[in-house]
PDB file of C-alpha atoms in Angstrom:
ATOM      1  CA  MET A  16       3.182  26.136  25.160  1.00 42.00           C
ATOM      2  CA  LYS A  17       0.540  24.412  22.761  1.00 46.00           C
ATOM      3  CA  LEU A  18      -2.071  27.152  22.312  1.00 51.00           C
ATOM      4  CA  ASN A  19      -5.783  26.177  22.905  1.00 59.00           C
ATOM      5  CA  LYS A  20      -8.727  27.747  23.716  1.00 65.00           C
ATOM      6  CA  LYS A  21      -8.107  27.609  27.409  1.00 65.00           C
ATOM      7  CA  ASN A  22      -4.760  29.459  27.081  1.00 60.00           C
ATOM      8  CA  ILE A  23      -6.108  31.638  24.541  1.00 65.00           C
ATOM      9  CA  ALA A  24      -8.627  32.735  27.185  1.00 66.00           C
ATOM     10  CA  ILE A  25      -6.229  33.158  30.005  1.00 66.00           C
ATOM     11  CA  VAL A  26      -3.626  35.087  27.948  1.00 62.00           C
ATOM     12  CA  GLY A  27      -6.384  37.385  26.785  1.00 64.00           C
ATOM     13  CA  GLY A  28      -7.918  37.937  30.189  1.00 67.00           C
ATOM     14  CA  LEU A  29      -4.281  39.070  31.382  1.00 62.00           C
ATOM     15  CA  LEU A  30      -4.057  41.467  28.420  1.00 63.00           C
ATOM     16  CA  VAL A  31      -7.007  43.411  29.205  1.00 66.00           C
ATOM     17  CA  ALA A  32      -7.002  43.167  33.264  1.00 67.00           C
ATOM     18  CA  ALA A  33      -3.232  44.181  33.446  1.00 63.00           C
ATOM     19  CA  PRO A  34      -4.087  47.847  32.441  1.00 63.00           C
ATOM     20  CA  ILE A  35      -7.002  48.204  34.555  1.00 65.00           C
ATOM     21  CA  ILE A  36      -5.472  46.864  37.480  1.00 65.00           C
ATOM     22  CA  LEU A  37      -2.548  49.234  36.977  1.00 59.00           C
ATOM     23  CA  SER A  38      -4.721  52.318  36.551  1.00 59.00           C
ATOM     24  CA  GLN A  39      -6.687  51.719  39.606  1.00 60.00           C
ATOM     25  CA  LEU A  40      -3.468  51.122  41.410  1.00 54.00           C
ATOM     26  CA  ILE A  41      -1.753  54.136  40.813  1.00 54.00           C
ATOM     27  CA  ARG A  42      -5.164  56.023  41.436  1.00 58.00           C
ATOM     28  CA  LEU A  43      -4.322  55.015  45.211  1.00 49.00           C
ATOM     29  CA  PRO A  44      -2.623  58.182  47.380  1.00 52.00           C
ATOM     30  CA  PHE A  45       0.613  56.805  47.189  1.00 47.00           C
ATOM     31  CA  GLY A  46       2.364  60.088  46.407  1.00 46.00           C
ATOM     32  CA  PHE A  47       4.387  60.587  43.530  1.00 50.00           C
ATOM     33  CA  LEU A  48       2.853  57.232  42.064  1.00 51.00           C
ATOM     34  CA  THR A  49      -0.430  58.806  41.565  1.00 50.00           C
ATOM     35  CA  ILE A  50       0.230  60.190  38.149  1.00 56.00           C
ATOM     36  CA  GLY A  51      -1.859  60.980  34.939  1.00 58.00           C
ATOM     37  CA  ASP A  52      -5.510  61.998  34.325  1.00 59.00           C
ATOM     38  CA  GLU A  53      -8.459  60.726  32.557  1.00 57.00           C
ATOM     39  CA  ASN A  54      -7.377  62.088  29.180  1.00 63.00           C
ATOM     40  CA  SER A  55      -3.956  60.593  29.416  1.00 67.00           C
ATOM     41  CA  TRP A  56      -5.281  57.080  30.413  1.00 59.00           C
ATOM     42  CA  VAL A  57      -7.838  57.431  27.677  1.00 59.00           C
ATOM     43  CA  GLY A  58      -4.724  57.941  25.378  1.00 69.00           C
ATOM     44  CA  PHE A  59      -3.016  54.970  27.026  1.00 65.00           C
ATOM     45  CA  PHE A  60      -6.240  52.637  26.493  1.00 63.00           C
ATOM     46  CA  GLY A  61      -6.284  53.414  22.985  1.00 66.00           C
ATOM     47  CA  GLY A  62      -2.676  53.015  22.061  1.00 73.00           C
ATOM     48  CA  TYR A  63      -2.692  49.630  24.492  1.00 68.00           C
ATOM     49  CA  ILE A  64      -6.055  48.152  22.627  1.00 68.00           C
ATOM     50  CA  GLY A  65      -4.483  49.148  19.099  1.00 70.00           C
ATOM     51  CA  ALA A  66      -1.270  47.412  19.961  1.00 77.00           C
ATOM     52  CA  ILE A  67      -2.745  44.226  21.049  1.00 73.00           C
ATOM     53  CA  THR A  68      -5.273  44.094  18.148  1.00 72.00           C
ATOM     54  CA  GLY A  69      -2.382  44.604  15.577  1.00 76.00           C
ATOM     55  CA  ALA A  70      -0.615  42.044  17.536  1.00 77.00           C
ATOM     56  CA  VAL A  71      -3.217  39.339  17.371  1.00 73.00           C
ATOM     57  CA  VAL A  72      -4.322  40.130  13.760  1.00 74.00           C
ATOM     58  CA  ALA A  73      -0.475  39.594  12.636  1.00 81.00           C
ATOM     59  CA  PHE A  74      -0.672  36.415  14.690  1.00 76.00           C
ATOM     60  CA  ILE A  75      -3.474  35.094  13.058  1.00 77.00           C
ATOM     61  CA  VAL A  76      -2.326  35.860   9.730  1.00 81.00           C
ATOM     62  CA  ALA A  77       1.047  34.467  10.399  1.00 84.00           C
ATOM     63  CA  ARG A  78      -0.557  31.273  11.853  1.00 80.00           C
ATOM     64  CA  TYR A  79      -2.731  30.919   8.771  1.00 79.00           C
ATOM     65  CA  GLN A  80      -0.091  31.345   6.415  1.00 84.00           C
ATOM     66  CA  ILE A  81       2.210  28.849   8.084  1.00 85.00           C
ATOM     67  CA  THR A  82      -0.639  26.494   8.151  1.00 82.00           C
ATOM     68  CA  THR A  83      -1.505  26.886   4.821  1.00 81.00           C
ATOM     69  CA  GLN A  84       2.062  26.379   3.370  1.00 83.00           C
ATOM     70  CA  PHE A  85       2.422  23.365   5.496  1.00 77.00           C
ATOM     71  CA  GLN A  86      -0.750  21.665   4.180  1.00 80.00           C
ATOM     72  CA  LYS A  87       0.382  22.687   0.691  1.00 81.00           C
ATOM     73  CA  GLN A  88       3.650  21.102   1.305  1.00 79.00           C
ATOM     74  CA  VAL A  89       2.437  17.907   3.018  1.00 75.00           C
ATOM     75  CA  ALA A  90      -0.309  17.608  -0.290  1.00 76.00           C
ATOM     76  CA  ASN A  91       2.531  18.305  -2.615  1.00 76.00           C
ATOM     77  CA  GLU A  92       4.788  15.299  -1.054  1.00 79.00           C
ATOM     78  CA  GLU A  93       1.877  13.002  -0.913  1.00 77.00           C
ATOM     79  CA  MET A  94       0.921  13.834  -4.762  1.00 81.00           C
ATOM     80  CA  ILE A  95       4.916  13.212  -5.710  1.00 82.00           C
ATOM     81  CA  SER A  96       4.787  10.071  -3.790  1.00 83.00           C
ATOM     82  CA  PHE A  97       1.742   8.860  -5.477  1.00 83.00           C
ATOM     83  CA  MET A  98       3.223   9.694  -8.997  1.00 87.00           C
ATOM     84  CA  ASN A  99       6.436   7.881  -8.194  1.00 89.00           C
ATOM     85  CA  GLN A 100       4.584   4.490  -7.939  1.00 92.00           C
ATOM     86  CA  LYS A 101       4.061   4.491 -11.750  1.00 91.00           C
ATOM     87  CA  PRO A 102       7.107   2.548 -12.511  1.00 92.00           C
ATOM     88  CA  ALA A 103       6.329  -0.023  -9.742  1.00 92.00           C
ATOM     89  CA  LEU A 104       2.705  -0.416 -11.114  1.00 93.00           C
ATOM     90  CA  LEU A 105       3.737  -0.744 -14.614  1.00 94.00           C
ATOM     91  CA  LYS A 106       6.076  -3.768 -13.918  1.00 94.00           C
ATOM     92  CA  ILE A 107       3.453  -5.400 -11.851  1.00 94.00           C
ATOM     93  CA  LYS A 108       1.020  -4.799 -14.766  1.00 95.00           C
ATOM     94  CA  TYR A 109       3.271  -6.478 -17.639  1.00 94.00           C
ATOM     95  CA  ASP A 110       3.624  -9.264 -14.885  1.00 95.00           C
ATOM     96  CA  LEU A 111      -0.107  -9.681 -14.569  1.00 95.00           C
ATOM     97  CA  ILE A 112      -0.820  -9.628 -18.244  1.00 95.00           C
ATOM     98  CA  ALA A 113       1.591 -12.937 -18.721  1.00 94.00           C
ATOM     99  CA  MET A 114      -0.058 -14.660 -15.450  1.00 94.00           C
ATOM    100  CA  GLU A 115      -3.398 -13.891 -17.275  1.00 94.00           C
ATOM    101  CA  ASP A 116      -2.814 -15.311 -20.429  1.00 93.00           C
ATOM    102  CA  SER A 117      -0.991 -18.064 -18.819  1.00 92.00           C
ATOM    103  CA  LEU A 118      -4.323 -18.710 -16.872  1.00 92.00           C
ATOM    104  CA  LYS A 119      -6.267 -18.542 -19.926  1.00 89.00           C
ATOM    105  CA  GLU A 120      -4.614 -21.616 -21.582  1.00 86.00           C
ATOM    106  CA  LEU A 121      -4.281 -23.494 -18.419  1.00 84.00           C
ATOM    107  CA  GLY A 122      -8.166 -23.108 -18.391  1.00 83.00           C
ATOM    108  CA  ARG A 123      -8.536 -24.506 -22.040  1.00 80.00           C
ATOM    109  CA  ILE A 124      -6.284 -27.430 -21.110  1.00 75.00           C
ATOM    110  CA  SER A 125      -7.606 -28.543 -17.521  1.00 71.00           C
ATOM    111  CA  SER A 126     -11.407 -28.377 -18.858  1.00 66.00           C
ATOM    112  CA  GLY A 127     -10.458 -31.387 -21.069  1.00 59.00           C
ATOM    113  CA  GLU A 128      -8.376 -33.533 -18.913  1.00 55.00           C
ATOM    114  CA  THR A 129      -8.163 -35.394 -15.772  1.00 54.00           C
ATOM    115  CA  ALA A 130      -6.509 -33.828 -12.808  1.00 50.00           C
ATOM    116  CA  THR A 131      -3.359 -36.429 -13.199  1.00 55.00           C
ATOM    117  CA  GLU A 132      -3.123 -36.537 -16.942  1.00 58.00           C
ATOM    118  CA  PHE A 133      -1.076 -33.386 -17.672  1.00 61.00           C
ATOM    119  CA  ARG A 134       1.586 -30.978 -16.797  1.00 67.00           C
ATOM    120  CA  PHE A 135       1.369 -27.238 -17.829  1.00 74.00           C
ATOM    121  CA  GLU A 136       4.093 -25.147 -18.000  1.00 82.00           C
ATOM    122  CA  MET A 137       2.534 -22.101 -16.617  1.00 86.00           C
ATOM    123  CA  TYR A 138       4.658 -18.633 -16.656  1.00 91.00           C
ATOM    124  CA  GLU A 139       6.315 -18.135 -13.529  1.00 91.00           C
ATOM    125  CA  MET A 140       6.245 -14.572 -11.674  1.00 91.00           C
ATOM    126  CA  SER A 141       9.114 -12.124 -12.029  1.00 90.00           C
ATOM    127  CA  GLN A 142      10.482 -11.547  -8.465  1.00 87.00           C
ATOM    128  CA  VAL A 143      11.996  -8.598  -9.859  1.00 90.00           C
ATOM    129  CA  PHE A 144       8.606  -7.050 -11.098  1.00 91.00           C
ATOM    130  CA  TRP A 145       7.184  -7.442  -7.333  1.00 92.00           C
ATOM    131  CA  THR A 146      10.219  -6.215  -5.417  1.00 90.00           C
ATOM    132  CA  ASP A 147       8.435  -2.593  -5.330  1.00 89.00           C
ATOM    133  CA  ILE A 148       5.046  -3.477  -4.513  1.00 91.00           C
ATOM    134  CA  ASP A 149       5.408  -1.442  -1.153  1.00 89.00           C
ATOM    135  CA  ARG A 150       5.821   1.707  -3.447  1.00 89.00           C
ATOM    136  CA  VAL A 151       2.001   1.132  -4.006  1.00 90.00           C
ATOM    137  CA  GLU A 152      -0.086   3.857  -2.110  1.00 87.00           C
ATOM    138  CA  ASP A 153      -3.211   2.351  -2.062  1.00 88.00           C
ATOM    139  CA  THR A 154      -3.686  -0.108   0.801  1.00 89.00           C
ATOM    140  CA  ASP A 155      -6.503  -1.979  -0.690  1.00 91.00           C
ATOM    141  CA  LEU A 156      -4.787  -2.306  -4.220  1.00 92.00           C
ATOM    142  CA  SER A 157      -1.559  -3.656  -2.432  1.00 92.00           C
ATOM    143  CA  THR A 158      -3.680  -6.090  -0.397  1.00 93.00           C
ATOM    144  CA  SER A 159      -5.356  -7.473  -3.377  1.00 93.00           C
ATOM    145  CA  LEU A 160      -2.142  -7.496  -5.157  1.00 94.00           C
ATOM    146  CA  ILE A 161      -0.646  -9.833  -2.678  1.00 94.00           C
ATOM    147  CA  MET A 162      -3.587 -11.990  -2.462  1.00 94.00           C
ATOM    148  CA  ILE A 163      -3.642 -12.472  -6.127  1.00 95.00           C
ATOM    149  CA  SER A 164       0.072 -13.158  -6.213  1.00 94.00           C
ATOM    150  CA  ASN A 165      -0.575 -15.567  -3.667  1.00 93.00           C
ATOM    151  CA  SER A 166      -3.515 -17.379  -5.523  1.00 93.00           C
ATOM    152  CA  TYR A 167      -1.161 -17.844  -8.661  1.00 94.00           C
ATOM    153  CA  LYS A 168       1.702 -19.232  -6.833  1.00 92.00           C
ATOM    154  CA  SER A 169      -0.346 -21.891  -5.585  1.00 90.00           C
ATOM    155  CA  LEU A 170      -1.971 -22.798  -9.019  1.00 91.00           C
ATOM    156  CA  TYR A 171       1.695 -22.497 -10.363  1.00 90.00           C
ATOM    157  CA  LYS A 172       3.198 -24.817  -7.722  1.00 86.00           C
ATOM    158  CA  ASN A 173       0.496 -27.456  -8.624  1.00 85.00           C
ATOM    159  CA  PHE A 174       0.028 -27.374 -12.211  1.00 85.00           C
ATOM    160  CA  SER A 175       3.825 -27.024 -13.155  1.00 80.00           C
ATOM    161  CA  THR A 176       4.243 -30.337 -11.322  1.00 78.00           C
ATOM    162  CA  ASP A 177       4.160 -33.365 -13.633  1.00 75.00           C
ATOM    163  CA  LEU A 178       2.374 -35.565 -11.383  1.00 74.00           C
ATOM    164  CA  GLY A 179       2.678 -38.279 -14.051  1.00 72.00           C
ATOM    165  CA  TYR A 180       6.293 -38.333 -13.935  1.00 71.00           C
ATOM    166  CA  LEU A 181       6.162 -38.517 -10.185  1.00 73.00           C
ATOM    167  CA  ALA A 182       4.003 -41.607 -10.470  1.00 74.00           C
ATOM    168  CA  SER A 183       6.326 -43.417 -12.749  1.00 75.00           C
ATOM    169  CA  VAL A 184       9.280 -42.894 -10.663  1.00 73.00           C
ATOM    170  CA  LYS A 185       7.447 -44.078  -7.679  1.00 74.00           C
ATOM    171  CA  GLU A 186       6.551 -47.183  -9.642  1.00 75.00           C
ATOM    172  CA  GLN A 187       9.873 -47.824 -10.443  1.00 76.00           C
ATOM    173  CA  LEU A 188      11.005 -47.365  -7.185  1.00 70.00           C
ATOM    174  CA  LEU A 189       8.640 -50.229  -5.803  1.00 71.00           C
ATOM    175  CA  ILE A 190       9.757 -52.450  -8.691  1.00 71.00           C
ATOM    176  CA  ASP A 191      13.272 -52.010  -7.580  1.00 70.00           C
ATOM    177  CA  ILE A 192      12.274 -52.664  -3.923  1.00 69.00           C
ATOM    178  CA  LEU A 193      10.411 -55.617  -4.702  1.00 69.00           C
ATOM    179  CA  GLU A 194      13.430 -57.128  -7.184  1.00 67.00           C
ATOM    180  CA  LYS A 195      16.186 -56.576  -4.630  1.00 68.00           C
ATOM    181  CA  THR A 196      17.098 -58.508  -1.467  1.00 61.00           C
ATOM    182  CA  PRO A 197      17.455 -57.132   1.119  1.00 64.00           C
ATOM    183  CA  GLN A 198      15.212 -54.465   0.442  1.00 62.00           C
ATOM    184  CA  ASP A 199      16.282 -50.658   0.176  1.00 69.00           C
ATOM    185  CA  TYR A 200      14.373 -49.001   3.137  1.00 70.00           C
ATOM    186  CA  GLU A 201      15.735 -45.699   1.683  1.00 74.00           C
ATOM    187  CA  LYS A 202      14.195 -46.210  -1.601  1.00 72.00           C
ATOM    188  CA  MET A 203      11.044 -47.379   0.159  1.00 74.00           C
ATOM    189  CA  HIS A 204      10.914 -44.505   2.030  1.00 74.00           C
ATOM    190  CA  ARG A 205      11.278 -42.282  -0.752  1.00 77.00           C
ATOM    191  CA  ALA A 206       8.509 -43.984  -2.505  1.00 76.00           C
ATOM    192  CA  LEU A 207       6.094 -43.739   0.148  1.00 79.00           C
ATOM    193  CA  THR A 208       6.808 -39.831   0.350  1.00 80.00           C
ATOM    194  CA  MET A 209       6.432 -39.703  -3.228  1.00 76.00           C
ATOM    195  CA  ALA A 210       2.975 -41.488  -3.187  1.00 80.00           C
ATOM    196  CA  GLU A 211       1.870 -39.136  -0.109  1.00 81.00           C
ATOM    197  CA  GLN A 212       3.174 -36.300  -2.374  1.00 79.00           C
ATOM    198  CA  ILE A 213       1.082 -37.369  -5.310  1.00 79.00           C
ATOM    199  CA  GLU A 214      -2.170 -38.049  -3.483  1.00 80.00           C
ATOM    200  CA  ARG A 215      -1.921 -34.655  -1.926  1.00 81.00           C
ATOM    201  CA  MET A 216      -1.206 -32.600  -5.047  1.00 80.00           C
ATOM    202  CA  THR A 217      -3.805 -34.594  -7.286  1.00 81.00           C
ATOM    203  CA  GLU A 218      -6.511 -33.893  -4.548  1.00 82.00           C
ATOM    204  CA  GLU A 219      -5.422 -30.199  -4.644  1.00 83.00           C
ATOM    205  CA  ARG A 220      -5.667 -29.936  -8.231  1.00 84.00           C
ATOM    206  CA  GLU A 221      -9.087 -31.628  -8.500  1.00 83.00           C
ATOM    207  CA  GLN A 222     -10.505 -28.982  -5.858  1.00 83.00           C
ATOM    208  CA  MET A 223      -8.812 -26.187  -7.812  1.00 85.00           C
ATOM    209  CA  ILE A 224     -10.590 -27.499 -10.916  1.00 84.00           C
ATOM    210  CA  ARG A 225     -13.872 -27.959  -9.289  1.00 82.00           C
ATOM    211  CA  ASN A 226     -14.040 -24.835  -7.317  1.00 84.00           C
ATOM    212  CA  GLY A 227     -13.088 -22.453 -10.357  1.00 86.00           C
ATOM    213  CA  SER A 228      -9.818 -21.323  -8.555  1.00 89.00           C
ATOM    214  CA  ILE A 229      -8.397 -20.670 -12.195  1.00 89.00           C
ATOM    215  CA  THR A 230     -11.150 -18.515 -13.204  1.00 90.00           C
ATOM    216  CA  LYS A 231     -11.339 -16.705 -10.240  1.00 93.00           C
ATOM    217  CA  THR A 232      -7.925 -15.791 -10.016  1.00 94.00           C
ATOM    218  CA  LYS A 233      -8.034 -14.828 -13.936  1.00 93.00           C
ATOM    219  CA  VAL A 234     -11.040 -12.449 -13.274  1.00 94.00           C
ATOM    220  CA  ASP A 235      -9.241 -11.188 -10.166  1.00 94.00           C
ATOM    221  CA  ILE A 236      -6.056 -10.364 -12.275  1.00 95.00           C
ATOM    222  CA  ASN A 237      -8.516  -8.708 -14.960  1.00 94.00           C
ATOM    223  CA  ASN A 238     -10.258  -6.545 -12.619  1.00 95.00           C
ATOM    224  CA  ILE A 239      -6.995  -5.146 -10.831  1.00 95.00           C
ATOM    225  CA  LEU A 240      -5.791  -4.624 -14.206  1.00 95.00           C
ATOM    226  CA  GLU A 241      -8.385  -2.214 -14.792  1.00 94.00           C
ATOM    227  CA  ILE A 242      -7.874  -0.541 -11.346  1.00 94.00           C
ATOM    228  CA  ILE A 243      -4.143   0.017 -12.271  1.00 94.00           C
ATOM    229  CA  ASP A 244      -4.913   1.399 -15.611  1.00 94.00           C
ATOM    230  CA  ILE A 245      -7.123   3.917 -13.859  1.00 93.00           C
ATOM    231  CA  VAL A 246      -4.275   4.882 -11.244  1.00 92.00           C
ATOM    232  CA  ILE A 247      -1.688   5.135 -14.196  1.00 92.00           C
ATOM    233  CA  SER A 248      -4.006   7.419 -16.078  1.00 93.00           C
ATOM    234  CA  SER A 249      -4.500   9.666 -12.673  1.00 91.00           C
ATOM    235  CA  ILE A 250      -0.826  10.124 -12.666  1.00 90.00           C
ATOM    236  CA  ASP A 251      -0.260  10.931 -16.230  1.00 91.00           C
ATOM    237  CA  GLU A 252      -3.017  13.633 -15.931  1.00 90.00           C
ATOM    238  CA  GLU A 253      -1.425  14.999 -12.914  1.00 87.00           C
ATOM    239  CA  LYS A 254       2.090  14.827 -14.682  1.00 86.00           C
ATOM    240  CA  GLU A 255       0.689  16.560 -17.739  1.00 86.00           C
ATOM    241  CA  LYS A 256      -1.155  19.368 -15.527  1.00 86.00           C
ATOM    242  CA  ARG A 257       2.146  19.846 -13.700  1.00 83.00           C
ATOM    243  CA  GLN A 258       3.743  20.296 -17.035  1.00 83.00           C
ATOM    244  CA  ASN A 259       1.506  22.542 -18.490  1.00 82.00           C
ATOM    245  CA  ILE A 260       1.945  24.839 -15.327  1.00 81.00           C
ATOM    246  CA  ARG A 261       5.578  24.899 -15.635  1.00 80.00           C
ATOM    247  CA  ASP A 262       5.334  25.575 -19.358  1.00 78.00           C
ATOM    248  CA  SER A 263       3.239  28.618 -18.917  1.00 82.00           C
ATOM    249  CA  MET A 264       5.497  30.433 -16.123  1.00 76.00           C
ATOM    250  CA  PRO A 265       7.567  33.048 -17.737  1.00 72.00           C
TER     251      PRO A 265
END
């Protein structure tokens, strides 16, 4: 039974009322059941109250110790989980640094080129480094990392595609179609599909350059790197503190 204020009040009332009711009952003229005098009952009540008080105190102390021990255990498990995220954070950090460097170079190149004139071989994110992102304890940090990875993937997909090459392939397909009779409808379909792809990606690329997606993603990465460094520093401090405690033990 779960202990709450109502249950405690009921149990306490019964403990107090039981001896009083018993003492009144045995005062009735029931012959041999009428036993004891006032001194006997004073001694009985003294011992009874002392026993109840001792039991209550023992219960309170035991409950406090159990609660305290449980809280310490939970806090220790949470701290262990917090410290165990360091390898995941380190791998993601190294990947973010490479991504940031790639965006710096992309920003420099895109500032002097038109959207269709270049292809930049961006750094490709390491999927291995991001497999343990679910071990990151802070929900906000984890969410920010996911958003940054998605932004970078969009930039990578667009700017790592050689639109100029695609355009030349499309033109060659159109030439082949015009020179041959009967017309190759499969090639025509490929040329039309490629033209739509080039147009869509060109618009996306120009929009990314105009709205500053490259710079924004780079700034977001820089900010999240600072947060990761703070978390890793906190983990190292906690590990050092625990090591000092172990070293001081006899």
